[in-house]
């Protein structure tokens, strides 16, 4: 028995097919063009909201509707270009799900791509202003994003030898705006990666793109919904997908930014009114609750697009069926991507090098003619060069040669040789600080970097460093450095603050470091150190004066962390073996505020002694949102006949001063000892985009190596912390609550930004 609803459904479908067929037939016979009508697809711009376009592509594939022309703007140009070159809707969906949007839409690269000598300073400053032609210059946008360029080059690699977009499996065009005069620019040939990057260059956010002698920005300023251009290409019928919500209504124009953005898009809004009636099927996406920057909600936006695609599937299928009835069945191929996964490089050319030595560039790049390269391998080699921090952008094009090989041409934009940087920092220990940095490269000599950093605040700090690469392969660096800091910190007795010390510390050092890759380095160096202590004399026992000494060290570093702040994977190892000698101590000791006359009875000696210190961190991903962390820290002085002067200090959540061993549960300097070993375990969970919750637990043994100033027995501490943090543009904004088992105290801790 056939159910009534089934009969009614089938009848509706056949009526839809018949109606669509009749409509198409009437329009086709009224035209002069013979044969099957051409179907165009137009995808609007809209930032993150454009991810919803993918749902329509999946529905088109499922229905088997062949698209003949594609036009797009901004995010619509990216999604449209991927579909045009041959990716299926499902493949584009997988690409979207696997993209790290935070990395692509920022100037931050994976820390693993940065060379060892640059890792410590990378990404520490909220503001960076290039210094050119004797003045500071603002860039054409905030974000250049080398990773975005590389991702586009990898995705469009299968069509790297096609320079006319009409020759893609689906002819394609996208829209950009000439930043000089505001005119629309149609992009239809050249490098597809460069074209889509131009089309999405939102003014003031993304840097403008130089394209055929023009400086281009986002096409959404002039034509966000280019339906007429699809018809100009030859489309008889256009399916238009619009994710733009139009101008902001009056009731929401409640701030200057909203008013400014509305005024910028007046021209585009007027143009869209003319484009919508040109659509045969117009699909407005219900994404008004998302913003153009809502990439943290990419999965929700994608689901919205898929739901809309499912609703339009029957209409697409009816259109296919009606066309097949009239013109005969047409073969549909969902995956049209050319089978090209590597290229034979015959020549290597570089343009744009001005101040950087070409030999330096070629050494780090290490691409050799006569060998095959995949796009992933090319990206890896570019990251190695980019990791030197001498470059703002490195892109490449592949030019086909008659013998089937390709010439690879690197287009290089160097970083200005000098830049001023600034950051804001506050935490419960250091107080408020403004951090200023000036970095210059190749200023004194070639292949060098020099920087000067100053911390202005309640605790003053200053640091300078000059690094010079040596040798043909640039694997050896000579580093000259100096540092001065004047900080106040508490000493503790029974976990209660007992005294306040002003510590002045100065050093000057020279070291030689050998890095055989971006993850490991070894070095040897000697530094002169000067310590001066001034107490408030509130403690039962205290000291005042200075000690000067030399320290020679051999060290090893290993760093495979993916980022400096809240890493998700990788390891960090730092191992130092040191020898302290040539001490010149001039110290006065006090008991209950009164000087101790006979200091010989204290047995303080300034003889040489060895010391070792190490930090080992390991991070593991735990699902999509979680990260486990394990940290081992140790510091030990051997044959150490002193008190306080070169102790290790336990406490605090961030490392901020020399000889510190971080320890959750206690403030900085709660424990001072000649030997400390600590182990910490932590779990961090991303509750929402950039909002983290972190739980830490740790234990510490101290006084492991006996000396006359330590307790005869090893002591133990344990503590915990719970932190809520938001990762902002100025760094983490973190509030923590700590508890120590031995102190039985609950302590709060606040940190904003990155420490000096």
XYZ file of C-alpha atoms in Angstrom:
756
model
C 0.000 0.000 0.000
C 1.343 3.453 -0.923
C 0.993 6.021 1.795
C -0.848 9.226 0.936
C 2.052 11.437 2.090
C 4.498 9.583 -0.178
C 2.195 10.149 -3.164
C 1.847 13.812 -2.316
C 5.623 14.238 -1.917
C 6.382 12.582 -5.267
C 3.691 14.640 -6.959
C 5.217 17.854 -5.577
C 8.647 16.866 -6.854
C 7.345 16.127 -10.360
C 5.396 19.347 -10.407
C 8.568 21.201 -9.348
C 10.561 19.498 -12.096
C 7.913 20.240 -14.683
C 7.595 23.865 -13.575
C 11.370 24.351 -13.533
C 11.720 22.664 -16.916
C 9.026 24.865 -18.434
C 10.607 27.992 -16.944
C 14.045 27.082 -18.218
C 12.698 26.036 -21.614
C 10.858 29.326 -22.089
C 13.914 31.365 -21.095
C 16.311 29.285 -23.183
C 14.170 29.422 -26.352
C 13.916 33.187 -25.900
C 17.719 33.396 -26.040
C 20.012 33.022 -28.993
C 22.378 30.676 -27.151
C 21.861 27.020 -28.122
C 22.528 24.022 -25.899
C 22.437 23.394 -22.169
C 22.233 26.620 -20.099
C 25.379 27.619 -18.183
C 25.101 27.796 -14.402
C 27.069 30.367 -12.458
C 27.838 30.457 -8.730
C 28.515 33.670 -6.811
C 29.820 33.615 -3.237
C 29.808 36.833 -1.247
C 32.363 38.154 1.190
C 31.678 38.210 4.899
C 34.806 37.127 6.781
C 34.252 34.116 9.016
C 30.604 33.958 7.948
C 31.830 32.871 4.505
C 32.635 29.435 5.924
C 28.901 28.782 5.532
C 29.414 28.734 1.731
C 30.865 25.239 2.124
C 27.428 23.850 3.001
C 26.063 24.978 -0.373
C 29.006 23.389 -2.211
C 28.308 20.066 -0.504
C 24.638 20.275 -1.502
C 25.573 21.058 -5.114
C 27.864 18.020 -5.182
C 25.209 15.781 -3.651
C 22.670 16.961 -6.202
C 25.169 16.509 -9.049
C 24.629 20.086 -10.307
C 27.526 21.115 -12.540
C 28.718 24.692 -12.063
C 30.155 26.407 -15.151
C 31.419 29.722 -13.727
C 32.334 31.003 -10.270
C 32.794 34.529 -8.948
C 33.579 35.505 -5.391
C 34.769 38.225 -3.076
C 36.886 38.046 0.075
C 36.073 34.783 1.911
C 33.801 33.924 -1.010
C 36.825 34.179 -3.284
C 38.773 31.697 -1.152
C 36.002 29.105 -0.978
C 35.069 29.714 -4.608
C 38.655 29.405 -5.815
C 39.130 26.095 -4.016
C 35.985 24.749 -5.661
C 37.008 26.164 -9.036
C 40.446 24.516 -9.073
C 38.896 21.129 -8.336
C 38.352 20.503 -4.618
C 34.980 18.964 -3.780
C 32.683 20.451 -1.160
C 33.571 17.649 1.251
C 37.305 18.240 0.750
C 36.887 21.962 1.426
C 34.948 21.076 4.573
C 37.889 18.983 5.803
C 40.309 21.797 4.976
C 38.228 24.219 7.037
C 38.037 21.868 10.018
C 41.798 21.288 10.075
C 42.833 24.930 9.763
C 44.313 26.723 12.764
C 42.476 30.004 12.254
C 44.267 31.775 15.116
C 47.618 31.087 13.498
C 46.557 31.911 9.933
C 44.932 35.199 10.874
C 47.821 36.553 12.912
C 51.458 37.444 12.420
C 52.467 34.602 14.704
C 54.108 31.559 13.217
C 54.593 28.225 14.901
C 57.461 28.661 17.361
C 59.066 25.510 15.946
C 59.841 27.415 12.748
C 61.854 30.066 14.628
C 65.611 29.551 14.978
C 66.978 28.922 18.459
C 68.624 32.333 18.796
C 65.292 34.097 18.212
C 62.833 31.969 20.206
C 63.161 33.827 23.507
C 62.216 37.204 22.015
C 59.584 35.957 19.573
C 56.051 37.253 20.085
C 56.780 39.043 23.358
C 55.580 42.506 22.377
C 52.048 43.731 21.739
C 53.149 46.636 19.516
C 55.882 46.657 16.873
C 56.623 49.730 14.754
C 59.169 49.493 11.919
C 61.786 52.236 11.725
C 62.472 53.309 8.130
C 63.960 56.417 6.571
C 64.607 58.001 9.942
C 61.029 57.687 11.180
C 58.572 55.129 12.466
C 56.139 53.895 9.827
C 52.751 52.271 10.227
C 52.225 49.273 7.894
C 49.268 49.158 5.467
C 47.650 46.640 7.800
C 48.256 44.855 11.065
C 48.437 41.298 9.730
C 50.699 40.051 6.939
C 50.526 36.401 8.030
C 53.261 34.370 6.414
C 51.367 31.224 7.404
C 48.328 32.334 5.398
C 50.475 32.840 2.297
C 52.042 29.408 2.743
C 48.675 27.748 3.273
C 47.335 29.278 0.054
C 50.455 28.132 -1.835
C 49.967 24.573 -0.557
C 46.243 24.453 -1.313
C 46.599 25.836 -4.840
C 49.777 23.903 -5.656
C 47.933 21.445 -8.005
C 47.218 24.378 -10.376
C 50.525 26.193 -9.892
C 51.229 26.008 -13.631
C 47.850 27.529 -14.612
C 48.079 31.310 -14.802
C 44.704 32.018 -16.446
C 41.789 31.409 -14.093
C 39.539 30.630 -17.077
C 41.486 27.400 -17.468
C 40.600 26.003 -14.062
C 38.176 23.084 -14.081
C 35.572 25.805 -13.454
C 36.415 29.287 -14.817
C 36.841 31.703 -11.926
C 37.131 35.415 -11.175
C 37.359 37.346 -7.934
C 37.088 40.980 -6.912
C 39.537 43.329 -5.212
C 39.681 47.090 -4.673
C 42.401 49.447 -5.874
C 43.537 51.144 -2.673
C 44.743 54.186 -4.641
C 41.411 55.200 -6.186
C 38.730 52.889 -4.780
C 37.971 51.302 -8.153
C 36.983 47.675 -8.579
C 39.671 45.332 -9.929
C 38.711 42.044 -11.597
C 41.293 39.323 -10.904
C 41.313 36.669 -13.612
C 44.939 35.745 -14.249
C 48.313 35.507 -12.554
C 48.901 33.712 -9.252
C 45.680 32.444 -7.708
C 47.129 32.538 -4.173
C 47.999 36.196 -4.625
C 44.578 36.927 -6.123
C 42.528 35.516 -3.242
C 44.870 37.116 -0.689
C 44.190 40.452 -2.419
C 40.440 39.913 -2.443
C 40.338 39.284 1.318
C 42.724 42.065 2.434
C 40.399 43.893 4.824
C 41.796 47.447 5.130
C 43.746 48.190 8.318
C 43.573 44.520 9.378
C 45.400 42.740 6.551
C 48.267 44.359 4.706
C 47.528 45.475 1.146
C 48.841 43.277 -1.691
C 50.976 44.435 -4.615
C 49.378 42.916 -7.709
C 50.365 43.878 -11.263
C 51.555 47.317 -10.182
C 48.502 48.051 -8.024
C 48.065 47.975 -4.280
C 44.918 45.971 -3.636
C 42.604 45.547 -0.656
C 39.346 43.715 0.066
C 36.909 43.589 -2.851
C 33.987 43.818 -0.460
C 34.444 47.586 -0.386
C 33.086 47.903 -3.925
C 31.390 44.632 -4.929
C 30.809 42.119 -2.217
C 28.324 40.062 -4.244
C 29.564 39.913 -7.876
C 26.565 38.290 -9.589
C 26.725 40.431 -12.738
C 30.306 39.311 -13.288
C 29.228 35.664 -13.367
C 26.674 36.557 -16.035
C 29.330 38.492 -17.964
C 31.471 35.343 -17.963
C 28.634 33.511 -19.726
C 26.309 32.236 -16.994
C 22.666 32.010 -18.067
C 21.538 31.397 -14.482
C 23.341 32.349 -11.290
C 23.024 30.771 -7.863
C 23.985 33.522 -5.431
C 24.944 32.812 -1.828
C 25.078 35.882 0.389
C 26.491 35.774 3.921
C 26.614 39.540 4.330
C 24.143 41.043 6.762
C 24.205 44.434 5.051
C 24.558 47.764 6.821
C 24.251 47.979 10.585
C 20.778 49.159 11.581
C 20.336 52.502 13.330
C 19.641 51.015 16.760
C 23.033 49.249 16.724
C 25.088 52.270 15.650
C 26.117 52.922 19.225
C 29.868 53.462 18.889
C 32.298 55.268 16.549
C 33.658 52.021 15.088
C 30.197 50.851 14.007
C 29.489 54.226 12.383
C 32.853 54.173 10.592
C 32.376 50.629 9.273
C 28.895 51.479 8.044
C 30.211 54.459 6.112
C 32.968 52.343 4.526
C 30.431 49.897 3.089
C 27.865 52.398 1.737
C 29.002 51.803 -1.839
C 28.985 48.027 -1.477
C 25.517 47.982 0.089
C 24.095 49.977 -2.806
C 25.775 47.642 -5.309
C 24.376 44.521 -3.601
C 20.815 45.807 -4.063
C 21.436 45.660 -7.825
C 23.084 42.225 -7.702
C 20.430 40.277 -5.808
C 17.692 40.519 -8.526
C 20.158 39.011 -11.041
C 20.161 35.681 -9.178
C 18.105 32.761 -10.476
C 18.361 31.184 -7.024
C 19.185 33.624 -4.224
C 20.332 32.082 -0.922
C 20.623 34.492 2.026
C 22.538 32.764 4.806
C 21.093 33.157 8.339
C 24.448 34.066 9.891
C 23.590 37.514 11.234
C 24.359 36.316 14.775
C 27.990 35.750 13.809
C 30.604 38.413 13.118
C 33.174 38.703 10.352
C 35.847 37.770 12.906
C 33.971 34.821 14.459
C 36.522 32.223 13.343
C 36.391 30.776 16.850
C 32.842 29.694 15.914
C 33.825 28.216 12.559
C 32.188 24.859 13.316
C 28.864 26.508 14.197
C 29.002 28.603 11.022
C 29.815 25.510 8.962
C 26.897 23.622 10.507
C 24.603 26.533 9.657
C 25.761 26.413 6.033
C 25.264 22.654 5.829
C 21.745 22.972 7.225
C 20.883 25.593 4.594
C 22.477 23.433 1.899
C 20.306 20.510 2.944
C 17.212 22.680 2.576
C 18.193 23.703 -0.951
C 19.290 20.215 -2.010
C 15.867 19.287 -3.416
C 15.793 22.489 -5.462
C 19.264 21.789 -6.859
C 18.306 18.186 -7.606
C 15.101 19.275 -9.331
C 17.130 21.673 -11.472
C 19.534 18.867 -12.447
C 16.642 16.522 -13.288
C 14.847 19.122 -15.382
C 18.011 19.977 -17.321
C 18.734 16.290 -17.893
C 15.203 15.760 -19.237
C 15.557 18.613 -21.726
C 19.236 18.321 -22.740
C 20.222 14.787 -21.779
C 22.129 13.563 -18.765
C 25.418 15.338 -18.099
C 28.351 13.630 -16.396
C 29.147 15.124 -13.000
C 32.620 14.889 -11.420
C 32.883 16.039 -7.804
C 36.687 15.806 -7.458
C 38.264 17.713 -10.336
C 41.601 18.434 -8.687
C 44.661 17.840 -10.923
C 46.944 15.043 -9.734
C 50.059 17.071 -8.940
C 51.879 16.562 -5.658
C 55.463 17.591 -6.468
C 57.489 19.608 -8.915
C 60.981 19.311 -10.390
C 62.894 22.519 -9.695
C 65.255 23.516 -12.493
C 66.196 27.055 -11.392
C 66.011 29.099 -8.182
C 65.655 32.865 -8.296
C 65.155 35.400 -5.507
C 63.874 38.953 -5.878
C 63.579 41.598 -3.189
C 66.807 41.038 -1.250
C 68.311 44.406 -0.339
C 70.141 44.238 2.968
C 70.211 40.491 3.619
C 73.162 38.614 2.164
C 71.957 36.291 -0.674
C 74.335 33.603 0.624
C 72.647 33.824 4.048
C 69.217 33.441 2.426
C 70.279 30.549 0.180
C 71.932 28.686 3.060
C 68.843 28.679 5.251
C 66.529 27.972 2.285
C 68.609 25.061 0.942
C 66.544 24.343 -2.210
C 68.674 22.653 -4.839
C 67.944 22.549 -8.588
C 67.421 19.120 -10.089
C 65.339 17.781 -7.224
C 61.606 17.221 -6.705
C 59.796 19.180 -4.014
C 56.318 18.891 -2.553
C 54.489 22.071 -1.478
C 54.785 20.981 2.157
C 58.561 20.649 1.816
C 58.844 24.060 0.149
C 56.800 25.576 2.992
C 59.035 23.882 5.549
C 62.148 25.347 3.952
C 60.586 28.810 3.729
C 59.701 28.630 7.423
C 63.346 27.920 8.178
C 64.365 31.153 6.452
C 61.428 33.069 7.915
C 62.473 31.844 11.349
C 65.605 33.993 11.184
C 63.234 36.996 11.668
C 64.940 38.913 8.862
C 61.828 38.744 6.677
C 58.297 40.074 6.803
C 57.029 37.899 3.969
C 58.392 35.178 1.679
C 56.174 33.987 -1.170
C 56.973 32.015 -4.290
C 55.736 31.334 -7.791
C 56.420 28.353 -10.035
C 57.073 29.105 -13.685
C 56.687 26.075 -16.006
C 59.666 25.336 -18.275
C 59.610 23.627 -21.712
C 61.161 20.427 -20.341
C 58.360 19.955 -17.770
C 60.328 21.306 -14.817
C 59.638 24.602 -13.059
C 61.607 27.669 -12.151
C 60.865 28.740 -8.585
C 60.946 32.468 -7.925
C 60.954 33.714 -4.341
C 59.512 37.156 -3.723
C 61.010 38.468 -0.504
C 59.941 41.396 1.648
C 62.577 42.087 4.262
C 61.772 43.296 7.711
C 62.979 46.841 8.377
C 66.442 46.651 9.860
C 65.108 48.371 12.969
C 61.870 48.241 14.923
C 60.560 49.699 18.163
C 58.428 47.429 20.320
C 56.362 47.905 23.438
C 54.355 45.870 25.920
C 52.488 46.312 29.178
C 53.054 43.997 32.104
C 51.693 43.665 35.605
C 51.796 40.959 38.212
C 51.592 40.612 41.938
C 55.367 40.329 42.319
C 56.786 42.864 39.848
C 54.016 45.465 39.932
C 53.225 47.624 36.891
C 55.767 47.807 34.073
C 56.061 49.365 30.649
C 58.485 47.378 28.523
C 60.243 49.048 25.595
C 62.492 47.345 23.068
C 64.525 48.544 20.113
C 65.903 45.872 17.777
C 68.125 46.402 14.772
C 69.717 43.942 12.350
C 72.891 44.179 10.296
C 73.522 47.578 11.865
C 77.080 47.171 13.092
C 77.981 44.157 10.965
C 76.290 41.823 8.498
C 74.390 38.791 9.766
C 73.860 40.291 13.193
C 71.084 41.336 15.548
C 71.302 43.927 18.284
C 68.593 44.812 20.772
C 68.065 46.983 23.810
C 65.187 46.403 26.257
C 64.105 48.549 29.198
C 61.532 47.813 31.886
C 60.113 50.970 33.469
C 58.076 50.440 36.584
C 58.238 49.677 40.258
C 61.263 47.476 39.537
C 63.756 48.790 36.997
C 65.446 46.508 34.469
C 67.579 46.996 31.410
C 69.140 44.523 29.010
C 71.271 44.712 25.860
C 72.504 42.029 23.480
C 74.469 41.801 20.262
C 74.418 38.503 18.345
C 76.781 37.879 15.459
C 76.475 34.848 13.184
C 79.849 33.321 12.343
C 81.125 30.920 9.740
C 79.999 29.971 6.262
C 76.953 28.033 7.418
C 75.835 30.600 10.024
C 75.365 27.848 12.616
C 77.632 29.518 15.149
C 76.657 32.701 16.941
C 78.772 34.920 19.180
C 76.567 36.634 21.743
C 77.618 39.652 23.795
C 75.170 40.646 26.490
C 74.694 42.807 29.539
C 71.906 43.155 32.079
C 71.061 45.284 35.078
C 68.050 45.014 37.382
C 66.993 46.506 40.663
C 64.138 44.610 42.302
C 62.529 44.289 45.715
C 61.566 40.902 47.083
C 60.559 39.393 50.389
C 62.323 36.782 52.440
C 60.214 34.387 54.511
C 60.293 32.641 57.847
C 57.686 29.965 58.522
C 56.017 31.034 55.277
C 55.479 34.569 56.521
C 57.172 37.603 54.944
C 60.037 38.546 57.229
C 62.254 41.056 55.445
C 62.353 43.122 52.243
C 65.530 43.086 50.186
C 66.570 45.445 47.440
C 68.669 43.373 45.027
C 70.816 45.095 42.421
C 72.227 42.715 39.874
C 74.568 43.390 36.947
C 76.214 41.041 34.489
C 78.239 41.196 31.321
C 78.834 38.065 29.278
C 80.257 36.567 26.140
C 79.221 33.196 24.808
C 79.463 31.103 21.678
C 76.485 29.025 20.634
C 76.235 26.300 18.020
C 72.783 25.435 16.632
C 72.610 22.497 14.270
C 68.859 22.891 13.753
C 65.946 25.047 14.932
C 65.358 22.887 18.000
C 68.762 22.363 19.640
C 71.813 24.365 20.607
C 74.903 24.002 22.758
C 77.106 26.777 24.027
C 79.915 27.896 26.262
C 80.340 31.272 27.877
C 81.724 33.376 30.698
C 80.014 36.204 32.522
C 80.989 38.742 35.138
C 78.332 39.104 37.848
C 77.867 41.736 40.516
C 75.271 41.337 43.292
C 74.330 43.972 45.840
C 71.847 43.342 48.653
C 70.244 45.922 50.901
C 67.780 44.610 53.524
C 65.275 46.498 55.654
C 66.872 44.735 58.663
C 63.593 43.411 60.030
C 64.708 39.778 60.083
C 66.552 38.058 62.913
C 69.443 37.391 60.557
C 70.244 39.350 57.397
C 73.121 40.466 55.232
C 74.134 43.581 53.330
C 76.814 44.251 50.755
C 78.045 42.997 47.421
C 79.718 40.044 45.838
C 81.504 40.022 42.492
C 82.450 36.824 40.696
C 82.979 35.115 37.351
C 80.859 32.233 36.090
C 81.870 29.983 33.222
C 79.146 27.754 31.869
C 78.471 25.022 29.358
C 74.837 24.699 28.383
C 72.413 22.756 26.236
C 69.025 23.941 24.929
C 66.217 22.056 23.261
C 62.935 23.691 22.252
C 60.180 22.118 20.147
C 57.264 24.044 21.675
C 54.644 25.206 19.202
C 54.273 28.618 20.895
C 55.711 30.620 23.769
C 52.398 31.308 25.500
C 50.220 28.348 26.465
C 51.935 25.770 24.228
C 49.952 22.654 23.316
C 52.725 20.322 22.239
C 56.467 19.953 22.323
C 59.260 19.972 24.864
C 61.692 22.446 26.392
C 65.013 21.496 27.978
C 67.642 23.806 29.402
C 70.664 22.340 31.157
C 73.445 24.494 32.644
C 76.673 23.320 34.253
C 78.563 26.236 35.770
C 81.702 27.018 37.714
C 81.754 30.065 40.005
C 85.161 31.543 40.816
C 87.171 34.748 41.419
C 84.692 35.877 44.081
C 85.202 39.188 45.821
C 82.656 39.343 48.618
C 82.201 42.417 50.780
C 79.299 41.416 53.003
C 78.124 42.633 56.392
C 75.942 40.385 58.534
C 73.299 41.524 61.016
C 71.530 39.895 63.920
C 68.313 41.590 65.058
C 69.387 44.670 63.135
C 72.822 44.887 64.768
C 76.065 44.169 62.853
C 77.920 40.976 63.684
C 81.502 41.973 64.455
C 83.160 38.551 64.364
C 82.076 37.274 60.936
C 84.754 34.565 60.935
C 82.537 32.565 63.274
C 79.923 32.399 60.515
C 82.287 30.420 58.320
C 81.347 32.192 55.100
C 83.868 31.353 52.366
C 84.288 32.691 48.864
C 86.031 29.715 47.371
C 85.152 28.410 43.884
C 82.296 25.931 43.537
C 80.379 24.141 40.771
C 76.627 24.358 40.246
C 74.042 22.804 37.932
C 70.529 23.856 37.014
C 67.952 22.457 34.660
C 64.387 22.973 33.465
C 62.530 20.279 31.539
C 59.000 20.859 30.249
C 56.817 18.517 28.234
C 53.401 19.338 26.768
C 50.850 16.837 25.471
C 47.579 17.519 23.691
C 44.601 16.019 25.503
C 41.771 16.040 23.003
C 40.783 19.133 21.112
C 40.709 21.544 24.049
C 43.003 20.119 26.700
C 46.756 20.145 27.369
C 48.770 18.213 29.942
C 52.033 19.702 31.157
C 54.889 18.244 33.186
C 57.741 20.423 34.500
C 60.905 19.305 36.257
C 63.204 21.971 37.743
C 66.398 21.574 39.695
C 69.234 23.742 40.970
C 72.195 22.640 43.075
C 75.309 24.332 44.428
C 78.120 21.976 45.442
C 80.815 22.859 48.028
C 78.809 26.044 48.584
C 79.876 27.841 51.759
C 77.564 30.829 51.589
C 74.111 31.925 52.611
C 71.580 33.644 50.372
C 74.094 35.136 47.902
C 73.706 32.590 45.102
C 70.826 30.506 46.429
C 67.960 29.182 44.382
C 64.568 30.707 45.205
C 61.336 28.701 45.150
C 57.884 30.172 44.520
C 55.739 32.034 41.997
C 53.976 30.977 38.816
C 56.252 32.828 36.365
C 60.022 32.881 36.120
C 61.044 36.516 36.609
C 64.500 36.698 38.189
C 67.763 34.810 38.364
C 67.922 31.438 40.135
C 64.135 31.234 40.476
C 62.358 27.879 40.613
C 58.664 28.437 39.945
C 56.317 26.722 42.361
C 52.527 26.903 42.591
C 51.127 27.540 46.064
C 53.722 29.978 47.366
C 54.899 33.523 46.530
C 58.292 34.182 44.938
C 61.219 33.532 47.263
C 59.260 31.661 49.935
C 62.110 29.141 50.010
C 65.782 29.895 49.438
C 68.303 27.087 49.461
C 71.542 25.969 47.884
C 69.706 23.014 46.348
C 66.128 22.596 45.132
C 64.308 19.961 43.074
C 60.685 20.507 42.024
C 58.178 18.583 39.919
C 54.898 20.041 38.668
C 51.945 18.566 36.795
C 49.275 20.727 35.182
C 46.172 20.443 33.063
C 44.927 23.365 30.949
C 41.522 23.414 29.271
C 40.291 25.917 26.705
C 36.752 26.668 27.867
C 36.038 29.022 24.978
C 38.239 30.576 22.355
C 41.240 32.116 24.168
C 39.682 31.494 27.620
C 41.618 28.946 29.695
C 41.309 27.178 33.017
C 44.518 25.680 34.452
C 45.008 23.398 37.452
C 48.525 22.866 38.830
C 49.906 20.581 41.532
C 53.566 20.334 42.536
C 56.050 19.102 45.074
C 59.504 20.377 46.057
C 62.502 18.978 47.913
C 65.141 21.425 49.124
C 68.345 21.328 51.164
C 69.314 18.133 49.362
C 73.012 19.064 49.275
C 74.109 19.766 52.829
C 76.111 22.809 53.828
C 76.550 24.648 57.077
C 73.721 27.071 56.339
C 71.047 24.533 55.481
C 68.939 22.420 57.762
C 70.463 18.999 58.406
C 67.436 17.283 56.913
C 65.854 17.607 53.508
C 62.627 19.600 53.573
C 59.512 19.183 51.463
C 56.793 21.502 50.127
C 53.611 20.832 48.193
C 51.135 23.266 46.689
C 48.416 23.874 44.125
C 46.932 26.615 41.995
C 43.830 27.223 39.927
C 44.064 29.871 37.203
C 41.555 31.495 34.888
C 43.113 33.302 31.936
C 42.163 35.117 28.772
C 44.753 35.248 26.004
C 44.472 38.812 24.687
C 46.469 40.864 22.192
C 48.662 42.144 25.027
C 49.293 38.636 26.337
C 47.562 36.528 28.994
C 45.296 38.166 31.555
C 45.445 35.671 34.385
C 43.942 35.446 37.855
C 45.108 32.615 40.104
C 44.343 31.222 43.530
C 47.151 29.247 45.215
C 47.250 27.012 48.281
C 50.226 25.546 50.126
C 49.908 22.396 52.242
C 52.652 23.475 54.668
C 51.720 27.160 54.936
C 47.978 26.423 55.132
C 47.460 29.720 53.320
C 45.355 30.757 50.354
C 47.149 33.292 48.143
C 45.883 35.199 45.090
C 48.073 36.003 42.123
C 47.393 38.323 39.167
C 49.384 38.520 35.940
C 48.750 40.661 32.852
C 50.990 40.407 29.791
C 54.395 38.800 29.384
C 57.254 39.413 31.842
C 60.498 41.148 30.903
